[in-house]
Amino acid sequence: MGYAYDTTNIFARILRGEIPNKTVLETEHTLAFHDIAPQAPVHVLVIPKGPYVNFDHFANEASAEEIADFTRTAGQICRAMNIAPGDGDAGYRTISNAGDHGVQEVPHYHLHILGGRVLGRMLKRAD
Ligand code: 5GP
């Protein structure tokens, strides 16, 4: 499966420092920052620094080091934002949209971490 990566997408521009972001955590392979249009009191986006289009691209083609770094960073964000239920907090949801059916807007893989309120049922049909 070959994905073409669009180097002009907004998250690529954030990674190049061309657009500012509110960083929550940065590691060697991963950047986490606040969503510009938050849909919950906590809405953080976690992205790999590598040029991956979506989840399956990243999961199948990134190195084990990148995947471990990304996953660990996302886990740290849940705790840093005080939403991890295991810490006595109220819980959260992670979402990753891909392609047309997933209604993905930005073609650079990202994990949404949402929390801070009851989020409702997982899916609601748009039509
Ligand atoms: P998608 O629909 O691709 O899963 O989600 C893209 C997300 O990126 C949306 O929640 C949107 O608000 C967020 N977003 C789009 N442009 C920017 C930006 O320039 N900065 C930040 N921080 N978030 C953005």
PDB file of C-alpha atoms and ligand atoms in Angstrom:
ATOM      1  CA  MET A   1       0.000   0.000   0.000  1.00  0.00           C
ATOM      2  CA  GLY A   2       1.662   3.220  -1.089  1.00  0.00           C
ATOM      3  CA  TYR A   3       0.490   6.490   0.384  1.00  0.00           C
ATOM      4  CA  ALA A   4       1.547   9.818  -1.086  1.00  0.00           C
ATOM      5  CA  TYR A   5       2.314  12.274   1.699  1.00  0.00           C
ATOM      6  CA  ASP A   6       1.330  15.892   1.108  1.00  0.00           C
ATOM      7  CA  THR A   7       4.156  17.978   2.560  1.00  0.00           C
ATOM      8  CA  THR A   8       1.981  21.123   2.459  1.00  0.00           C
ATOM      9  CA  ASN A   9      -0.591  19.840   4.983  1.00  0.00           C
ATOM     10  CA  ILE A  10      -1.125  21.965   8.081  1.00  0.00           C
ATOM     11  CA  PHE A  11       0.527  19.546  10.509  1.00  0.00           C
ATOM     12  CA  ALA A  12       3.614  19.274   8.294  1.00  0.00           C
ATOM     13  CA  ARG A  13       3.782  23.062   8.477  1.00  0.00           C
ATOM     14  CA  ILE A  14       3.450  22.956  12.267  1.00  0.00           C
ATOM     15  CA  LEU A  15       6.289  20.415  12.424  1.00  0.00           C
ATOM     16  CA  ARG A  16       8.469  22.693  10.284  1.00  0.00           C
ATOM     17  CA  GLY A  17       7.738  25.584  12.656  1.00  0.00           C
ATOM     18  CA  GLU A  18       5.921  27.597   9.972  1.00  0.00           C
ATOM     19  CA  ILE A  19       2.708  27.746  12.036  1.00  0.00           C
ATOM     20  CA  PRO A  20       2.597  28.132  15.835  1.00  0.00           C
ATOM     21  CA  ASN A  21       1.059  25.516  18.093  1.00  0.00           C
ATOM     22  CA  LYS A  22       0.335  25.150  21.791  1.00  0.00           C
ATOM     23  CA  THR A  23       2.657  22.249  22.576  1.00  0.00           C
ATOM     24  CA  VAL A  24       1.779  19.910  25.427  1.00  0.00           C
ATOM     25  CA  LEU A  25       4.700  17.507  25.007  1.00  0.00           C
ATOM     26  CA  GLU A  26       7.457  16.957  22.451  1.00  0.00           C
ATOM     27  CA  THR A  27       9.767  13.963  22.139  1.00  0.00           C
ATOM     28  CA  GLU A  28      12.248  12.756  19.529  1.00  0.00           C
ATOM     29  CA  HIS A  29       9.552  11.263  17.275  1.00  0.00           C
ATOM     30  CA  THR A  30       6.285  12.774  18.506  1.00  0.00           C
ATOM     31  CA  LEU A  31       4.557  16.121  19.039  1.00  0.00           C
ATOM     32  CA  ALA A  32       1.399  16.688  21.118  1.00  0.00           C
ATOM     33  CA  PHE A  33      -0.467  19.996  20.999  1.00  0.00           C
ATOM     34  CA  HIS A  34      -3.879  21.491  21.743  1.00  0.00           C
ATOM     35  CA  ASP A  35      -6.483  21.323  18.961  1.00  0.00           C
ATOM     36  CA  ILE A  36      -7.238  24.783  17.581  1.00  0.00           C
ATOM     37  CA  ALA A  37     -11.004  24.132  17.742  1.00  0.00           C
ATOM     38  CA  PRO A  38     -11.436  21.987  20.867  1.00  0.00           C
ATOM     39  CA  GLN A  39     -14.539  19.802  21.006  1.00  0.00           C
ATOM     40  CA  ALA A  40     -14.142  19.094  24.720  1.00  0.00           C
ATOM     41  CA  PRO A  41     -12.358  20.796  27.657  1.00  0.00           C
ATOM     42  CA  VAL A  42      -9.372  18.550  26.888  1.00  0.00           C
ATOM     43  CA  HIS A  43      -8.660  18.106  23.163  1.00  0.00           C
ATOM     44  CA  VAL A  44      -5.064  17.250  22.399  1.00  0.00           C
ATOM     45  CA  LEU A  45      -3.676  16.025  19.081  1.00  0.00           C
ATOM     46  CA  VAL A  46      -0.741  13.620  19.087  1.00  0.00           C
ATOM     47  CA  ILE A  47       1.226  13.328  15.840  1.00  0.00           C
ATOM     48  CA  PRO A  48       4.338  11.467  14.756  1.00  0.00           C
ATOM     49  CA  LYS A  49       7.083  13.660  13.319  1.00  0.00           C
ATOM     50  CA  GLY A  50       7.497  11.274  10.389  1.00  0.00           C
ATOM     51  CA  PRO A  51       5.508  11.639   7.130  1.00  0.00           C
ATOM     52  CA  TYR A  52       2.612   9.247   7.772  1.00  0.00           C
ATOM     53  CA  VAL A  53      -0.839   9.865   6.330  1.00  0.00           C
ATOM     54  CA  ASN A  54      -3.037   7.903   8.724  1.00  0.00           C
ATOM     55  CA  PHE A  55      -3.138   5.166  11.332  1.00  0.00           C
ATOM     56  CA  ASP A  56      -2.592   2.159   9.072  1.00  0.00           C
ATOM     57  CA  HIS A  57       0.255   3.909   7.261  1.00  0.00           C
ATOM     58  CA  PHE A  58       1.955   4.608  10.585  1.00  0.00           C
ATOM     59  CA  ALA A  59       1.175   1.255  12.204  1.00  0.00           C
ATOM     60  CA  ASN A  60       2.450  -0.727   9.216  1.00  0.00           C
ATOM     61  CA  GLU A  61       5.435   1.326   8.131  1.00  0.00           C
ATOM     62  CA  ALA A  62       6.842   3.300  11.070  1.00  0.00           C
ATOM     63  CA  SER A  63       9.766   1.894  13.031  1.00  0.00           C
ATOM     64  CA  ALA A  64       9.211   0.143  16.343  1.00  0.00           C
ATOM     65  CA  GLU A  65      10.987   3.063  17.996  1.00  0.00           C
ATOM     66  CA  GLU A  66       8.602   5.610  16.457  1.00  0.00           C
ATOM     67  CA  ILE A  67       5.559   3.550  17.403  1.00  0.00           C
ATOM     68  CA  ALA A  68       6.725   3.049  20.971  1.00  0.00           C
ATOM     69  CA  ASP A  69       7.560   6.749  21.321  1.00  0.00           C
ATOM     70  CA  PHE A  70       4.176   7.796  19.919  1.00  0.00           C
ATOM     71  CA  THR A  71       2.186   5.386  22.071  1.00  0.00           C
ATOM     72  CA  ARG A  72       4.066   6.255  25.235  1.00  0.00           C
ATOM     73  CA  THR A  73       3.663   9.974  24.579  1.00  0.00           C
ATOM     74  CA  ALA A  74      -0.098   9.592  24.061  1.00  0.00           C
ATOM     75  CA  GLY A  75      -0.305   7.665  27.327  1.00  0.00           C
ATOM     76  CA  GLN A  76       1.621  10.356  29.152  1.00  0.00           C
ATOM     77  CA  ILE A  77      -0.751  13.011  27.789  1.00  0.00           C
ATOM     78  CA  CYS A  78      -3.766  11.188  29.268  1.00  0.00           C
ATOM     79  CA  ARG A  79      -2.168  11.315  32.689  1.00  0.00           C
ATOM     80  CA  ALA A  80      -0.759  14.836  32.343  1.00  0.00           C
ATOM     81  CA  MET A  81      -4.224  16.150  31.432  1.00  0.00           C
ATOM     82  CA  ASN A  82      -5.738  14.416  34.484  1.00  0.00           C
ATOM     83  CA  ILE A  83      -8.252  12.386  32.498  1.00  0.00           C
ATOM     84  CA  ALA A  84      -6.930   8.841  32.992  1.00  0.00           C
ATOM     85  CA  PRO A  85      -9.612   6.906  34.906  1.00  0.00           C
ATOM     86  CA  GLY A  86      -6.971   4.693  36.462  1.00  0.00           C
ATOM     87  CA  ASP A  87      -5.723   7.747  38.335  1.00  0.00           C
ATOM     88  CA  GLY A  88      -9.164   8.388  39.787  1.00  0.00           C
ATOM     89  CA  ASP A  89     -10.061  10.820  36.997  1.00  0.00           C
ATOM     90  CA  ALA A  90     -13.126  10.635  34.828  1.00  0.00           C
ATOM     91  CA  GLY A  91     -11.968   9.147  31.527  1.00  0.00           C
ATOM     92  CA  TYR A  92     -11.388  10.079  27.924  1.00  0.00           C
ATOM     93  CA  ARG A  93     -11.713   8.967  24.296  1.00  0.00           C
ATOM     94  CA  THR A  94      -9.058   8.546  21.628  1.00  0.00           C
ATOM     95  CA  ILE A  95     -10.071   8.901  17.979  1.00  0.00           C
ATOM     96  CA  SER A  96      -8.169   8.652  14.716  1.00  0.00           C
ATOM     97  CA  ASN A  97     -10.017   9.519  11.517  1.00  0.00           C
ATOM     98  CA  ALA A  98      -8.809   8.122   8.189  1.00  0.00           C
ATOM     99  CA  GLY A  99      -9.851   8.829   4.616  1.00  0.00           C
ATOM    100  CA  ASP A 100     -13.249   9.839   3.284  1.00  0.00           C
ATOM    101  CA  HIS A 101     -15.419   7.537   5.392  1.00  0.00           C
ATOM    102  CA  GLY A 102     -13.464   8.505   8.496  1.00  0.00           C
ATOM    103  CA  VAL A 103     -13.923  12.173   7.530  1.00  0.00           C
ATOM    104  CA  GLN A 104     -10.234  12.965   7.938  1.00  0.00           C
ATOM    105  CA  GLU A 105      -9.437  16.624   7.309  1.00  0.00           C
ATOM    106  CA  VAL A 106      -5.690  16.795   7.836  1.00  0.00           C
ATOM    107  CA  PRO A 107      -3.711  14.106   5.926  1.00  0.00           C
ATOM    108  CA  HIS A 108      -1.013  13.629   8.578  1.00  0.00           C
ATOM    109  CA  TYR A 109      -1.692  10.848  11.088  1.00  0.00           C
ATOM    110  CA  HIS A 110      -3.010  12.189  14.386  1.00  0.00           C
ATOM    111  CA  LEU A 111      -4.643  10.812  17.480  1.00  0.00           C
ATOM    112  CA  HIS A 112      -7.307  12.945  19.107  1.00  0.00           C
ATOM    113  CA  ILE A 113      -7.414  12.689  22.912  1.00  0.00           C
ATOM    114  CA  LEU A 114     -10.677  14.084  24.252  1.00  0.00           C
ATOM    115  CA  GLY A 115     -11.903  14.438  27.806  1.00  0.00           C
ATOM    116  CA  GLY A 116     -13.064  16.756  30.541  1.00  0.00           C
ATOM    117  CA  ARG A 117     -16.765  16.095  30.007  1.00  0.00           C
ATOM    118  CA  VAL A 118     -19.106  13.200  29.302  1.00  0.00           C
ATOM    119  CA  LEU A 119     -18.535  12.589  25.587  1.00  0.00           C
ATOM    120  CA  GLY A 120     -21.764  10.820  24.687  1.00  0.00           C
ATOM    121  CA  ARG A 121     -22.120   7.693  22.614  1.00  0.00           C
ATOM    122  CA  MET A 122     -19.258   6.718  20.369  1.00  0.00           C
ATOM    123  CA  LEU A 123     -20.904   7.232  16.975  1.00  0.00           C
ATOM    124  CA  LYS A 124     -23.797   9.290  15.709  1.00  0.00           C
ATOM    125  CA  ARG A 125     -24.747   9.134  12.048  1.00  0.00           C
ATOM    126  CA  ALA A 126     -24.223  12.407  10.232  1.00  0.00           C
ATOM    127  CA  ASP A 127     -26.974  11.629   7.685  1.00  0.00           C
TER     128      ASP A 127
HETATM  129  P1  5GP B   1      -9.360  15.351  11.481  1.00  0.00           P
HETATM  130  O1  5GP B   1     -10.720  15.760  11.024  1.00  0.00           O
HETATM  131  O2  5GP B   1      -8.362  15.364  10.348  1.00  0.00           O
HETATM  132  O3  5GP B   1      -9.370  14.066  12.251  1.00  0.00           O
HETATM  133  O4  5GP B   1      -8.919  16.420  12.563  1.00  0.00           O
HETATM  134  C1  5GP B   1      -8.165  17.555  12.269  1.00  0.00           C
HETATM  135  C2  5GP B   1      -8.114  18.399  13.523  1.00  0.00           C
HETATM  136  O5  5GP B   1      -7.098  19.357  13.375  1.00  0.00           O
HETATM  137  C3  5GP B   1      -9.411  19.174  13.810  1.00  0.00           C
HETATM  138  O6  5GP B   1      -9.890  18.830  15.110  1.00  0.00           O
HETATM  139  C4  5GP B   1      -8.984  20.634  13.718  1.00  0.00           C
HETATM  140  O7  5GP B   1      -9.631  21.465  14.658  1.00  0.00           O
HETATM  141  C5  5GP B   1      -7.493  20.557  13.963  1.00  0.00           C
HETATM  142  N1  5GP B   1      -6.715  21.612  13.321  1.00  0.00           N
HETATM  143  C6  5GP B   1      -6.823  22.036  12.033  1.00  0.00           C
HETATM  144  N2  5GP B   1      -5.939  23.001  11.770  1.00  0.00           N
HETATM  145  C7  5GP B   1      -5.242  23.193  12.926  1.00  0.00           C
HETATM  146  C8  5GP B   1      -4.167  24.077  13.287  1.00  0.00           C
HETATM  147  O8  5GP B   1      -3.684  24.877  12.508  1.00  0.00           O
HETATM  148  N3  5GP B   1      -3.708  23.995  14.558  1.00  0.00           N
HETATM  149  C9  5GP B   1      -4.230  23.102  15.478  1.00  0.00           C
HETATM  150  N4  5GP B   1      -3.711  23.110  16.682  1.00  0.00           N
HETATM  151  N5  5GP B   1      -5.234  22.269  15.158  1.00  0.00           N
HETATM  152  C10 5GP B   1      -5.735  22.314  13.911  1.00  0.00           C
END
